[in-house]
Amino acid sequence: MRRAIVLVPGYGKALQGDAQTRLGKSLLHYTDGFRVRRTSQPGQNAQVITYKTTDRATSSKMEIDVWEAYWGDLIPTREDESPGNRALRGWRLIGYWVFGGALRLLRYGRRQSPGMVWMMALCGFALIIWYVNILLLALTAIATGDMQIDQRICALPLIDGACDFIQTHAQTITTASVTAFIIGFVGLLGWIERFANISDFVMSYLRDDPVGDDQTGLRALTRHRLLAVLDEVADRKDDEAYDEIYVVGHSLGGAIAIDALAEFGAASDRVTLITWGSTLGLLMAKEPKVEAEIAKFYDNETRLRNWVDVAIKGDLMGAEVPRPRIAQADPSGQSGGRHEATQLRARIYPETTWITRPGGLRVWHQLKVHEFYFRAEEAVLMLTRPATQLPPPPS
């Protein structure tokens, strides 16, 4: 038996092979029922790590090749970003996530990823407070004469009224703003900044924003990275051919896997998709294109062999496998536009497998639960089972 595991990592500025090595260590440490021997070999599109396993109970042998569809180099570096550009990016994020399709997000997102929706709302609110404090500090400096600007600007009606108020309460405003600024900088800013960077990348991914000199879309680039590895895996012949192909998408990697596998064609019937901490519920609530891609798994002539979704209890980003909707005839006889009636498609894949959080986590680890799928024994052991022993689709 030969199995290929193609790992699609989640968001993170990691080096190529880091996530692959991490998954390999998980296979070594959490598969006590197997004796494992590790080797490595170069592939055309990715490095391959081979694990030759022997079942301790039955002595049956199996080879597992671990591949990685790397895309971390597409994440932009923000260290040298100017404060002005950072502020503009923050307001753009608020505009996209709060005001751009907010009703759709609230309607569907609360059902799929309620914790994540509330977390995004809190972070958006925190970003607004952060930038308002910076604005107040700047206005205070202008009103008190510490910052010199064109006096004609100060004469504008709204600015003039604000300056008069600030001059009267300059000490109080300065103290409150500086205190809030320091608290945010020392405590929450780093975490909020990281969350903002993730939200910014997801926004660019969903919109397929142009990247690089040739201006290829970000979503197209990430999808092609995975397709190149999948083609190499599926095209292997004779003794190198794989009996089973598992595609493991962690976090945003699950969305990338969906994009690539939605049109993978005839080889799909050998593929089992396993999503860890899927963000698809949130993304589908925000962007109709994601729902359209998931619908292809129901409508394509060749379907995936299976799709197993795994989520850790307490993971804010974990959600149930989202089901796309299908248009139905409206009882009133009207069709199209706002009058189009829809219902969820019948489930054809197993329900989400909810697993317990790994033990030994401290209080400060709770916000990092999303990263602990690699040390969740229940999730890792699924990768050693035959496809026939994974959670079955509903009858």
XYZ file of C-alpha atoms in Angstrom:
395
model
C 0.000 0.000 0.000
C 1.379 3.406 -1.016
C -0.225 6.653 0.141
C 0.623 10.254 -0.665
C -0.161 13.013 1.844
C -0.110 16.445 0.236
C 0.011 19.105 2.944
C -1.341 22.588 2.225
C -0.185 24.746 5.172
C -2.151 27.584 6.694
C -1.122 31.232 6.889
C 2.414 31.741 8.175
C 5.700 33.240 7.061
C 7.541 29.935 7.361
C 10.338 28.444 5.282
C 9.630 25.830 2.654
C 9.556 22.399 4.266
C 8.893 23.627 7.832
C 5.241 22.520 7.871
C 6.152 19.294 6.066
C 8.781 18.483 8.703
C 6.313 19.326 11.455
C 3.755 16.910 10.022
C 6.462 14.277 9.651
C 7.378 14.602 13.331
C 3.716 14.219 14.198
C 3.575 10.964 12.231
C 6.671 9.735 14.061
C 5.490 10.661 17.555
C 1.755 9.915 17.438
C 1.700 6.590 15.563
C 2.812 4.247 18.319
C 1.156 1.304 16.568
C 3.712 1.504 13.758
C 7.440 1.123 13.423
C 8.543 3.988 11.194
C 11.641 4.473 9.037
C 12.170 7.889 7.436
C 13.906 8.712 4.137
C 13.725 11.706 1.795
C 13.985 12.284 -1.936
C 13.666 15.274 -4.262
C 10.525 15.715 -6.344
C 10.049 17.915 -9.359
C 7.754 20.398 -7.589
C 8.410 19.587 -3.928
C 10.658 17.663 -1.561
C 9.229 14.254 -0.652
C 9.631 12.680 2.788
C 8.938 8.933 2.775
C 7.854 7.008 5.873
C 8.041 3.224 5.590
C 5.742 1.893 8.299
C 5.171 -1.568 9.706
C 2.036 -2.291 11.710
C 3.161 -3.711 15.061
C 0.017 -5.861 15.347
C -0.289 -7.325 11.847
C 3.221 -6.736 10.413
C 1.604 -5.244 7.298
C 3.732 -2.640 5.560
C 2.819 0.710 4.060
C 4.714 3.607 2.508
C 3.564 7.156 3.197
C 5.047 9.975 1.148
C 4.560 13.464 2.602
C 4.532 16.361 0.126
C 4.088 20.070 0.767
C 2.389 22.598 -1.513
C 4.355 25.624 -0.297
C 2.992 29.145 -0.712
C 4.391 31.027 2.317
C 6.655 33.141 0.106
C 3.542 34.867 -1.277
C 2.842 36.473 2.118
C 4.077 40.104 2.024
C 6.640 41.396 4.519
C 5.257 44.232 6.669
C 8.248 45.089 8.897
C 9.289 48.151 6.864
C 5.767 49.435 6.268
C 5.340 53.125 7.134
C 2.834 54.162 9.849
C 0.782 56.007 7.232
C 0.465 52.971 4.971
C -0.312 50.801 7.989
C -3.117 53.134 9.030
C -4.556 53.199 5.501
C -4.421 49.417 5.385
C -6.231 49.236 8.722
C -9.073 51.442 7.508
C -9.269 49.425 4.283
C -9.643 46.229 6.306
C -12.401 47.752 8.391
C -14.171 48.857 5.228
C -13.902 45.414 3.618
C -14.790 43.199 6.577
C -17.268 45.473 8.380
C -19.032 47.375 5.613
C -18.391 45.204 2.538
C -21.051 42.526 2.621
C -21.516 42.744 6.393
C -25.147 41.588 6.178
C -24.134 38.410 4.326
C -21.366 37.784 6.874
C -23.747 38.204 9.802
C -26.410 36.078 8.131
C -24.241 33.099 7.254
C -21.021 33.630 9.204
C -22.606 33.477 12.659
C -23.987 30.051 11.757
C -20.692 28.698 10.404
C -17.957 30.405 12.480
C -19.630 32.418 15.252
C -16.470 32.725 17.356
C -14.447 33.970 14.399
C -17.081 36.541 13.391
C -17.128 38.010 16.899
C -13.330 37.973 17.069
C -13.094 39.873 13.793
C -15.641 42.386 15.053
C -13.659 42.933 18.262
C -10.394 43.325 16.367
C -12.023 45.782 13.969
C -13.295 47.776 16.944
C -9.834 47.680 18.551
C -8.250 48.918 15.324
C -10.723 51.798 15.162
C -9.894 52.797 18.771
C -6.176 52.543 17.990
C -6.335 54.828 14.972
C -8.748 57.264 16.683
C -6.212 57.615 19.504
C -3.473 58.409 17.005
C -5.765 60.985 15.374
C -6.559 62.582 18.745
C -2.867 62.827 19.593
C -2.213 64.527 16.260
C -5.116 66.975 16.718
C -3.929 67.750 20.250
C -0.450 68.523 18.956
C -1.965 70.830 16.313
C -4.279 72.599 18.769
C -1.551 73.204 21.345
C 0.928 74.442 18.760
C 3.330 71.488 19.076
C 2.689 70.625 15.419
C 2.717 73.418 12.856
C 0.394 73.153 9.853
C -1.146 75.544 7.353
C -3.423 77.891 9.320
C -6.029 77.822 6.574
C -6.734 74.216 7.529
C -7.317 75.253 11.149
C -9.878 77.790 9.918
C -12.134 75.121 8.424
C -15.438 74.906 10.372
C -15.159 71.343 11.674
C -11.411 71.540 12.349
C -11.824 74.911 14.068
C -14.503 73.553 16.406
C -12.446 70.459 17.190
C -9.369 72.573 17.926
C -11.326 74.787 20.330
C -12.583 71.752 22.244
C -9.139 70.142 22.306
C -7.469 73.301 23.558
C -9.927 73.394 26.448
C -9.377 69.725 27.392
C -5.867 69.236 26.004
C -4.357 67.729 29.171
C -7.158 65.222 29.720
C -7.253 64.133 26.075
C -3.468 63.788 25.873
C -3.293 61.708 29.060
C -6.128 59.382 27.980
C -4.815 58.961 24.424
C -1.220 58.340 25.474
C -2.375 55.807 28.074
C -4.529 53.946 25.549
C -1.706 54.094 22.993
C 0.819 52.615 25.435
C -1.581 49.895 26.608
C -2.263 48.913 23.025
C 1.402 49.035 22.046
C 2.645 47.010 25.017
C -0.246 44.551 25.261
C -2.664 43.922 22.434
C -1.077 45.686 19.467
C 1.181 42.813 18.468
C -1.682 40.329 18.543
C -4.076 42.731 16.782
C -1.414 43.514 14.181
C -0.948 39.811 13.443
C -4.686 39.304 13.155
C -4.905 42.354 10.862
C -2.149 40.919 8.642
C -4.045 37.629 8.345
C -7.286 39.471 7.548
C -5.464 41.565 4.947
C -4.024 38.495 3.221
C -7.407 36.722 3.226
C -8.979 39.838 1.709
C -6.358 39.878 -1.060
C -6.854 36.145 -1.603
C -10.634 36.387 -1.895
C -10.393 39.327 -4.310
C -7.561 37.655 -6.292
C -5.467 40.826 -5.984
C -2.505 41.072 -8.408
C 0.898 40.007 -7.080
C 4.415 40.508 -8.440
C 5.683 42.026 -11.658
C 3.397 39.982 -13.920
C 0.325 40.945 -11.829
C -0.980 37.379 -11.555
C -3.825 37.038 -9.048
C -2.943 35.780 -5.562
C -5.686 33.167 -5.594
C -4.550 31.871 -8.984
C -0.921 31.631 -7.792
C -1.711 29.632 -4.662
C -4.042 27.306 -6.569
C -1.361 26.625 -9.189
C 1.212 25.771 -6.483
C -1.013 22.969 -5.232
C -2.058 21.786 -8.692
C 1.594 21.382 -9.727
C 2.209 19.045 -6.764
C -1.079 17.175 -7.263
C -0.299 16.561 -10.930
C 3.101 15.123 -10.051
C 1.548 12.888 -7.395
C -1.330 11.685 -9.585
C 0.866 11.065 -12.668
C 3.187 8.552 -10.994
C 3.048 5.163 -12.728
C 3.772 1.503 -12.081
C 5.664 0.851 -8.828
C 5.633 4.553 -7.906
C 1.861 4.965 -8.319
C -0.155 5.811 -5.215
C -3.132 3.746 -4.118
C -4.520 6.652 -2.080
C -3.992 10.407 -2.098
C -4.765 12.452 1.008
C -4.807 16.244 0.714
C -4.504 17.853 4.159
C -5.480 21.532 4.247
C -4.798 23.371 7.502
C -6.738 26.602 8.110
C -6.576 28.775 4.948
C -4.870 25.825 3.254
C -8.296 24.181 3.188
C -9.643 26.984 0.987
C -6.642 26.664 -1.346
C -7.251 22.910 -1.546
C -10.895 23.537 -2.447
C -9.873 25.886 -5.265
C -7.450 23.343 -6.731
C -9.551 20.199 -6.294
C -12.784 21.745 -7.575
C -11.575 21.120 -11.137
C -9.018 18.351 -10.638
C -10.867 16.027 -12.988
C -10.779 12.253 -13.286
C -8.062 11.753 -10.647
C -10.412 13.137 -7.971
C -11.832 9.686 -7.227
C -8.490 8.733 -5.604
C -8.368 11.879 -3.459
C -9.539 12.194 0.133
C -9.602 15.782 1.363
C -8.935 16.285 5.075
C -9.395 19.808 6.415
C -8.006 20.856 9.808
C -9.529 23.941 11.406
C -11.270 24.923 8.194
C -12.057 28.611 7.675
C -14.383 27.753 4.804
C -17.522 28.610 6.744
C -16.349 32.170 7.276
C -14.989 32.559 3.739
C -18.171 31.192 2.179
C -20.199 33.634 4.254
C -18.082 36.516 2.994
C -17.456 35.574 -0.631
C -20.044 33.860 -2.897
C -17.216 32.557 -5.142
C -16.119 30.192 -2.362
C -19.613 28.741 -2.194
C -19.569 28.275 -5.975
C -16.282 26.325 -5.731
C -17.660 24.064 -2.991
C -20.769 23.449 -5.120
C -18.526 21.892 -7.789
C -17.769 19.039 -5.374
C -21.471 18.199 -5.595
C -21.959 18.814 -9.319
C -18.760 17.514 -10.950
C -18.993 14.255 -12.863
C -16.020 12.889 -10.883
C -16.315 13.522 -7.158
C -13.766 13.324 -4.386
C -13.527 9.948 -2.729
C -14.262 11.636 0.607
C -13.988 14.913 2.482
C -13.270 14.635 6.214
C -13.401 17.851 8.218
C -11.721 17.976 11.639
C -12.055 20.758 14.223
C -10.713 21.144 17.764
C -13.271 22.110 20.376
C -12.605 25.717 21.370
C -10.907 26.666 18.094
C -12.454 30.003 17.097
C -11.728 29.333 13.427
C -13.007 25.778 13.422
C -16.400 25.293 11.803
C -18.611 22.608 10.360
C -18.197 21.553 6.738
C -20.242 24.180 4.881
C -22.889 22.985 2.466
C -23.619 25.131 -0.588
C -27.149 26.182 -1.401
C -29.169 25.310 -4.446
C -31.786 27.524 -6.087
C -35.350 26.302 -5.953
C -38.516 27.522 -7.680
C -40.144 30.312 -5.699
C -43.668 29.429 -4.487
C -44.920 32.799 -5.674
C -43.903 32.011 -9.241
C -41.269 34.749 -9.286
C -37.634 33.918 -9.948
C -34.283 35.643 -9.903
C -32.995 38.546 -7.856
C -34.252 38.922 -4.317
C -37.154 36.541 -4.940
C -34.977 33.519 -5.710
C -35.550 30.807 -3.097
C -32.663 28.599 -1.945
C -32.095 25.616 0.301
C -29.033 23.732 1.525
C -27.959 20.809 -0.607
C -28.281 17.313 0.809
C -25.140 16.331 2.722
C -22.885 13.919 0.823
C -19.780 14.146 3.049
C -19.390 13.170 6.727
C -20.255 15.640 9.429
C -17.377 17.446 11.121
C -15.305 15.363 13.535
C -14.883 17.438 16.710
C -11.847 16.441 18.762
C -10.694 17.513 22.214
C -7.917 20.027 22.702
C -4.455 18.573 23.361
C -3.569 18.499 27.054
C -1.007 20.645 28.820
C -2.109 23.967 27.342
C -1.597 27.049 29.499
C -3.903 30.066 29.587
C -1.777 31.957 27.038
C -1.959 28.974 24.678
C -5.721 29.207 24.240
C -5.451 31.773 21.443
C -3.059 29.382 19.659
C -5.382 26.362 19.667
C -5.698 26.765 15.899
C -2.032 25.747 15.525
C -2.294 22.540 17.553
C -3.767 20.195 14.946
C -0.255 18.886 14.330
C -0.125 17.596 17.913
C -3.720 16.373 18.092
C -3.362 12.589 18.102
C -6.898 11.940 16.808
C -6.240 14.122 13.762
C -2.781 12.696 13.003
C -3.861 9.062 13.316
C -6.427 9.583 10.563
C -3.530 9.993 8.138
C -2.338 6.441 8.862
C -5.725 4.790 8.284
C -6.936 3.444 4.948
C -9.529 5.610 3.238
C -12.128 2.912 3.915
C -11.664 3.409 7.694
C -12.188 7.177 7.696
C -15.577 8.621 8.709
C -17.991 7.468 5.994
C -20.383 9.731 4.077
C -24.007 9.674 5.253
C -26.074 6.827 3.829
